[in-house]
């Protein structure tokens, strides 16, 4: 009994010490860890439920639609739009003969001034004809306005310091005189124009009667106006033009003598250089080949030059087709000399290349003409 009492006393002392140190028993420790885990899980579930309810209650923000930077950029595809060129849309629309609202407003204001006339700094400018829009000037002005907008400064020189003269030449615009106005005072065409009119040079550019073409560019508050006097280019000389006298169509003697001389040579056969060509069938006269021959002789006489190439770069095939001859094969002889028809044929016979044309068996028709000692023979077969 004494042993058990001691043991009990030791157990009691040990329990008191453990309680004082707040050390839980192994079973209590397991229970407390389980409780802590369940508490953490419940807290996580509560947070998730709160987040879900917050998402449901909060209104969803609508995504802002991607709008174009300018209203007139709507027809431009995104892959074609270059953000470095603010007014690229204006450049593209000018290809379809369309101007932006700002460009059209500026053009209307300028032409209104030109119709009425105006006074700038005491100098009177009388009424004159309105300006016409030129697409090359539009491109020049639009790119320049875009460049100034990017740099945020006014300048008469464009990219890489190019002057307006160089920019116009790069666009392929031929002109006698050109000038440029620029400003960055307002996006309104009326306000920008009123500010430009304070400068006598700007006013003179807008009112010059010899300026016929105009190009307008706008990017934000930046404006560029390009005025030009176009160079008058002579109209290209057509391959066939109506001469004052058309003697070839009335001169039947010329046709008969040419056919006689050529067909006599073909009937006999001859040597062309070192090659013998046997007799071949006679040729028929063709009015279309006669026409192409005459116009080429007339063209050579006007140029003062013997050539198989026309003044406009036309070749034999071009001239024959233009005359309405649908050929399967064709050939041409030309000559410059003051001689008779027989002498002309004899001179061609002495040249191997010309002789071969006369003796070709595939040719069935001929037309020929002479104008101011320039001779032409056209051969063909259909």
Coordinates of C-alpha atoms in Angstrom, one line a residue:
X1 CA 0.0 0.0 0.0
X2 CA 2.9 2.4 0.7
X3 CA 4.3 1.9 -2.8
X4 CA 1.0 2.8 -4.5
X5 CA 0.7 5.9 -2.4
X6 CA 4.1 7.1 -3.4
X7 CA 3.2 6.4 -7.0
X8 CA 0.0 8.4 -6.7
X9 CA 1.8 11.2 -5.1
X10 CA 4.4 11.3 -7.9
X11 CA 1.7 11.3 -10.5
X12 CA -0.1 14.2 -8.9
X13 CA 3.1 16.2 -8.7
X14 CA 3.9 15.5 -12.3
X15 CA 0.4 16.6 -13.4
X16 CA 0.7 19.8 -11.4
X17 CA 4.1 20.5 -13.1
X18 CA 2.6 19.8 -16.6
X19 CA -0.3 22.1 -16.0
X20 CA 2.0 24.9 -14.8
X21 CA 4.0 24.5 -17.9
X22 CA 0.8 24.3 -20.1
X23 CA 2.1 21.3 -22.0
X24 CA -0.8 19.3 -23.4
X25 CA -1.0 15.6 -23.2
X26 CA -0.5 13.7 -26.5
X27 CA -4.2 13.1 -27.0
X28 CA -5.1 16.8 -26.3
X29 CA -2.4 17.9 -28.7
X30 CA -3.9 15.8 -31.5
X31 CA -7.3 17.1 -30.8
X32 CA -6.1 20.7 -30.9
X33 CA -4.3 20.2 -34.2
X34 CA -7.5 18.8 -35.7
X35 CA -9.5 21.8 -34.5
X36 CA -6.9 24.2 -36.0
X37 CA -7.1 22.5 -39.4
X38 CA -10.9 22.6 -39.4
X39 CA -10.8 26.3 -38.5
X40 CA -8.4 27.1 -41.4
X41 CA -10.6 25.2 -43.8
X42 CA -13.7 27.0 -42.7
X43 CA -11.9 30.4 -43.1
X44 CA -10.8 29.5 -46.7
X45 CA -14.3 28.4 -47.6
X46 CA -15.7 31.7 -46.2
X47 CA -13.2 33.7 -48.2
X48 CA -14.1 31.9 -51.4
X49 CA -17.8 32.3 -50.9
X50 CA -17.3 36.1 -50.1
X51 CA -15.3 36.5 -53.3
X52 CA -17.9 34.7 -55.4
X53 CA -20.7 36.8 -54.0
X54 CA -18.7 40.0 -54.6
X55 CA -18.1 39.0 -58.3
X56 CA -21.8 38.3 -58.7
X57 CA -22.9 41.5 -57.1
X58 CA -20.3 43.8 -58.8
X59 CA -21.4 45.0 -62.3
X60 CA -19.1 43.7 -65.1
X61 CA -17.1 46.5 -66.8
X62 CA -17.9 46.6 -70.5
X63 CA -14.9 46.5 -72.7
X64 CA -14.4 49.8 -74.6
X65 CA -14.8 49.3 -78.3
X66 CA -11.6 50.0 -80.4
X67 CA -12.4 53.2 -82.2
X68 CA -10.3 54.7 -85.0
X69 CA -8.2 57.6 -84.1
X70 CA -10.0 59.8 -86.6
X71 CA -13.4 59.6 -88.1
X72 CA -12.2 59.4 -91.6
X73 CA -10.0 56.3 -90.8
X74 CA -13.0 54.0 -90.7
X75 CA -12.4 52.4 -94.2
X76 CA -8.8 51.6 -93.4
X77 CA -7.8 48.1 -92.4
X78 CA -5.7 47.8 -89.3
X79 CA -2.9 46.0 -91.1
X80 CA -2.7 48.9 -93.6
X81 CA -2.7 51.7 -90.9
X82 CA 0.6 53.1 -89.9
X83 CA 0.5 54.9 -86.6
X84 CA 3.5 57.0 -87.6
X85 CA 1.4 58.7 -90.3
X86 CA -1.5 60.4 -88.6
X87 CA -3.2 61.4 -91.8
X88 CA -2.6 58.3 -93.8
X89 CA -6.3 57.9 -94.2
X90 CA -6.5 61.2 -96.0
X91 CA -3.8 60.1 -98.4
X92 CA -5.7 56.8 -99.1
X93 CA -9.0 58.5 -99.6
X94 CA -7.6 61.0 -102.1
X95 CA -7.0 58.0 -104.4
X96 CA -10.7 57.7 -104.6
X97 CA -11.2 61.5 -105.2
X98 CA -12.4 62.0 -101.7
X99 CA -11.3 64.7 -99.2
X100 CA -11.6 64.7 -95.5
X101 CA -14.1 67.1 -94.0
X102 CA -11.3 69.4 -92.9
X103 CA -9.6 69.4 -96.3
X104 CA -12.8 70.1 -98.1
X105 CA -13.6 72.9 -95.7
X106 CA -10.2 74.6 -96.3
X107 CA -10.6 74.2 -100.1
X108 CA -14.0 75.8 -99.9
X109 CA -12.7 78.8 -97.9
X110 CA -9.7 79.4 -100.2
X111 CA -11.9 79.2 -103.4
X112 CA -14.4 81.5 -101.8
X113 CA -11.7 84.1 -101.3
X114 CA -10.5 83.7 -104.9
X115 CA -13.9 84.2 -106.3
X116 CA -14.6 87.4 -104.3
X117 CA -11.1 88.8 -104.1
X118 CA -9.6 90.2 -100.9
X119 CA -7.2 92.7 -99.3
X120 CA -4.2 91.6 -97.3
X121 CA -2.2 94.2 -95.4
X122 CA -3.4 97.0 -97.7
X123 CA -2.7 95.0 -100.9
X124 CA -5.8 94.2 -103.0
X125 CA -6.0 90.9 -104.9
X126 CA -8.7 90.8 -107.6
X127 CA -11.0 87.9 -108.1
X128 CA -9.6 84.9 -109.9
X129 CA -10.5 81.4 -110.9
X130 CA -10.9 78.7 -108.2
X131 CA -8.2 76.1 -107.6
X132 CA -8.5 72.5 -108.6
X133 CA -7.4 69.6 -106.3
X134 CA -4.4 67.6 -107.5
X135 CA -3.9 64.2 -105.9
X136 CA -0.1 64.4 -106.0
X137 CA -0.2 67.8 -104.2
X138 CA -2.7 66.3 -101.7
X139 CA -0.2 63.5 -100.9
X140 CA 2.6 66.0 -100.6
X141 CA 0.7 68.3 -98.3
X142 CA -0.8 65.4 -96.2
X143 CA 2.5 63.8 -95.5
X144 CA 4.0 67.1 -94.6
X145 CA 1.2 68.0 -92.2
X146 CA 1.6 64.5 -90.6
X147 CA 5.4 65.0 -90.3
X148 CA 4.9 68.4 -88.5
X149 CA 2.2 66.8 -86.2
X150 CA 4.7 64.1 -85.2
X151 CA 7.5 66.5 -84.5
X152 CA 5.1 69.1 -82.9
X153 CA 6.7 72.0 -84.7
X154 CA 6.2 74.1 -87.8
X155 CA 8.7 73.6 -90.7
X156 CA 8.7 74.1 -94.4
X157 CA 11.0 71.1 -94.8
X158 CA 9.7 67.5 -94.5
X159 CA 11.2 64.2 -93.7
X160 CA 15.0 64.2 -94.0
X161 CA 14.9 68.0 -94.6
X162 CA 13.4 67.7 -98.0
X163 CA 12.0 70.9 -99.5
X164 CA 8.6 71.2 -101.2
X165 CA 10.3 71.2 -104.6
X166 CA 12.0 67.8 -103.9
X167 CA 8.8 66.3 -102.4
X168 CA 6.8 67.3 -105.5
X169 CA 9.4 65.8 -107.8
X170 CA 9.4 62.6 -105.8
X171 CA 5.6 62.5 -106.3
X172 CA 6.1 62.8 -110.1
X173 CA 4.4 66.2 -110.4
X174 CA 5.7 68.5 -113.2
X175 CA 5.4 72.2 -112.5
X176 CA 6.7 75.6 -113.4
X177 CA 6.3 77.2 -109.9
X178 CA 5.2 76.0 -106.5
X179 CA 4.8 77.4 -103.1
X180 CA 3.6 76.3 -99.6
X181 CA 1.7 77.7 -96.6
X182 CA 1.8 76.2 -93.1
X183 CA 0.2 76.9 -89.8
X184 CA -0.6 75.3 -86.5
X185 CA -3.1 77.7 -84.9
X186 CA -6.3 75.8 -85.0
X187 CA -8.0 72.6 -86.2
X188 CA -10.8 74.8 -87.7
X189 CA -10.3 75.5 -91.4
X190 CA -11.9 79.0 -91.1
X191 CA -9.7 80.0 -88.1
X192 CA -6.6 78.6 -89.6
X193 CA -7.2 80.5 -92.9
X194 CA -7.9 83.7 -91.1
X195 CA -4.6 83.4 -89.2
X196 CA -2.7 82.6 -92.5
X197 CA -4.2 85.7 -94.1
X198 CA -2.2 87.9 -91.7
X199 CA 1.0 87.0 -93.6
X200 CA 1.2 88.8 -97.0
X201 CA 3.1 85.9 -98.5
X202 CA 0.5 83.3 -97.5
X203 CA -2.2 85.6 -98.9
X204 CA -0.3 86.1 -102.2
X205 CA 0.1 82.3 -102.6
X206 CA -3.6 81.7 -102.2
X207 CA -4.6 84.5 -104.6
X208 CA -2.1 84.1 -107.4
X209 CA -4.0 83.7 -110.6
X210 CA -1.3 81.5 -112.3
X211 CA -1.5 78.9 -109.6
X212 CA -4.0 76.3 -110.8
X213 CA -3.5 73.2 -108.6
X214 CA -3.7 72.9 -104.8
X215 CA -3.1 70.2 -102.2
X216 CA -4.2 70.5 -98.6
X217 CA -3.0 68.4 -95.6
X218 CA -4.3 68.5 -92.1
X219 CA -3.2 66.7 -88.9
X220 CA -4.6 68.0 -85.7
X221 CA -3.9 71.8 -85.6
X222 CA -1.2 71.5 -88.3
X223 CA -2.0 72.6 -91.8
X224 CA -0.1 72.4 -95.0
X225 CA -1.1 74.0 -98.3
X226 CA 0.8 73.4 -101.5
X227 CA 0.0 75.6 -104.6
X228 CA 1.5 75.0 -108.0
X229 CA 1.5 76.2 -111.6
X230 CA 1.5 72.9 -113.7
X231 CA 3.9 72.5 -116.6
X232 CA 2.1 72.2 -119.9
X233 CA 3.1 68.9 -121.5
X234 CA 2.7 68.6 -125.2
X235 CA 0.2 66.0 -126.2
X236 CA 1.8 62.8 -127.5
X237 CA 1.9 62.4 -131.2
X238 CA -0.4 59.6 -132.2
X239 CA 0.8 56.7 -134.4
X240 CA -1.7 57.6 -137.1
X241 CA -2.7 61.2 -137.7
X242 CA -4.7 62.7 -140.6
X243 CA -2.3 64.4 -143.0
X244 CA -3.3 67.4 -145.1
X245 CA -3.1 65.5 -148.3
X246 CA -3.7 61.8 -148.7
X247 CA -2.3 61.3 -152.2
X248 CA -1.5 57.6 -151.7
X249 CA -5.1 56.5 -151.7
X250 CA -5.8 58.3 -155.0
X251 CA -2.6 57.4 -156.9
X252 CA -3.5 54.2 -158.7
X253 CA -0.5 54.5 -160.9
X254 CA 1.8 54.2 -157.8
X255 CA 0.1 51.0 -156.8
X256 CA 0.3 49.4 -160.3
X257 CA 4.0 50.3 -160.8
X258 CA 4.9 49.0 -157.3
X259 CA 3.1 45.7 -157.8
X260 CA 4.6 45.3 -161.3
X261 CA 8.2 45.8 -160.1
X262 CA 7.8 43.6 -157.0
X263 CA 5.9 40.8 -158.7
X264 CA 8.3 40.7 -161.7
X265 CA 11.2 40.0 -159.2
X266 CA 9.2 37.3 -157.5
X267 CA 8.2 35.7 -160.8
X268 CA 11.8 35.3 -161.9
X269 CA 13.5 34.4 -158.7
X270 CA 16.8 36.0 -157.6
X271 CA 19.8 35.8 -155.4
X272 CA 19.5 37.6 -152.1
X273 CA 23.2 37.9 -151.1
X274 CA 24.6 34.4 -151.6
X275 CA 21.2 32.6 -151.2
X276 CA 19.0 31.8 -154.2
X277 CA 15.3 32.3 -153.8
X278 CA 13.1 30.5 -156.4
X279 CA 10.1 32.1 -158.1
X280 CA 7.0 32.5 -155.8
X281 CA 3.4 33.6 -156.3
X282 CA 2.5 37.3 -156.9
X283 CA 1.4 39.7 -154.2
X284 CA -1.9 41.4 -153.9
X285 CA -2.3 45.1 -152.9
X286 CA -3.8 45.7 -149.5
X287 CA -5.2 49.1 -148.4
X288 CA -4.5 48.5 -144.7
X289 CA -0.8 47.8 -145.4
X290 CA -0.7 50.8 -147.7
X291 CA -2.1 53.0 -144.9
X292 CA 0.4 51.8 -142.3
X293 CA 3.2 52.3 -144.9
X294 CA 2.1 55.9 -145.7
X295 CA 1.9 57.0 -142.1
X296 CA 5.3 55.6 -141.3
X297 CA 6.8 57.4 -144.3
X298 CA 5.1 60.6 -143.1
X299 CA 6.4 60.1 -139.6
X300 CA 10.0 59.5 -140.8
X301 CA 9.8 62.6 -142.9
X302 CA 8.6 64.7 -140.0
X303 CA 11.4 63.4 -137.8
X304 CA 14.0 63.6 -140.6
X305 CA 15.2 60.1 -139.7
X306 CA 15.1 56.7 -141.3
X307 CA 14.0 54.1 -138.8
X308 CA 11.8 51.0 -138.3
X309 CA 10.8 52.6 -135.0
X310 CA 8.1 55.3 -134.9
X311 CA 8.4 58.6 -133.2
X312 CA 6.3 57.3 -130.3
X313 CA 8.2 54.1 -130.0
X314 CA 5.8 52.0 -132.2
X315 CA 7.1 48.9 -134.0
X316 CA 6.0 47.4 -137.2
X317 CA 3.5 45.1 -135.5
X318 CA 2.0 48.0 -133.7
X319 CA 1.5 50.1 -136.8
X320 CA 0.1 47.2 -138.9
X321 CA -2.3 46.2 -136.2
X322 CA -3.4 49.9 -135.7
X323 CA -4.1 50.1 -139.4
X324 CA -6.6 47.2 -138.9
X325 CA -4.5 44.4 -140.5
X326 CA -4.8 41.1 -138.6
X327 CA -1.5 39.5 -139.7
X328 CA -0.1 36.0 -139.4
X329 CA 3.3 37.2 -140.6
X330 CA 4.5 40.7 -141.6
X331 CA 7.7 42.5 -142.8
X332 CA 8.9 46.0 -143.7
X333 CA 11.4 47.7 -146.0
X334 CA 12.3 51.4 -145.6
X335 CA 14.5 53.6 -147.7
X336 CA 15.4 57.3 -148.1
X337 CA 16.4 58.3 -151.7
X338 CA 15.0 60.4 -154.5
X339 CA 14.4 57.8 -157.2
X340 CA 11.7 56.1 -159.1
X341 CA 9.6 53.1 -158.0
X342 CA 11.8 50.7 -160.1
X343 CA 15.0 52.2 -158.7
X344 CA 13.6 51.8 -155.1
X345 CA 12.9 48.1 -155.7
X346 CA 16.3 47.6 -157.3
X347 CA 18.0 49.2 -154.3
X348 CA 16.1 46.9 -151.9
X349 CA 17.1 43.9 -154.1
X350 CA 20.8 44.7 -153.7
X351 CA 20.4 44.5 -149.8
X352 CA 20.1 40.8 -148.6
X353 CA 17.7 41.6 -145.8
X354 CA 15.3 43.7 -147.9
X355 CA 15.5 41.3 -150.8
X356 CA 14.4 38.4 -148.5
X357 CA 11.3 40.3 -147.5
X358 CA 10.4 40.8 -151.2
X359 CA 10.9 37.1 -152.0
X360 CA 9.3 35.5 -148.9
X361 CA 6.8 32.8 -150.1
X362 CA 4.6 33.2 -146.9
X363 CA 3.8 36.8 -147.8
X364 CA 0.7 37.2 -149.9
X365 CA -0.1 41.0 -149.7
X366 CA 1.8 44.3 -149.9
X367 CA 1.2 47.9 -149.3
X368 CA 3.7 50.7 -150.0
X369 CA 4.0 54.5 -149.9
X370 CA 6.5 57.3 -150.4
X371 CA 6.5 60.7 -148.7
X372 CA 9.2 63.3 -149.3
X373 CA 11.7 60.7 -150.5
X374 CA 11.0 58.4 -147.5
X375 CA 9.8 55.0 -148.8
X376 CA 8.1 52.2 -146.9
X377 CA 6.9 48.7 -147.9
X378 CA 4.8 46.6 -145.6
X379 CA 4.3 42.9 -146.4
X380 CA 1.9 40.5 -144.7
X381 CA -0.2 37.4 -144.8
X382 CA -3.4 36.6 -142.9

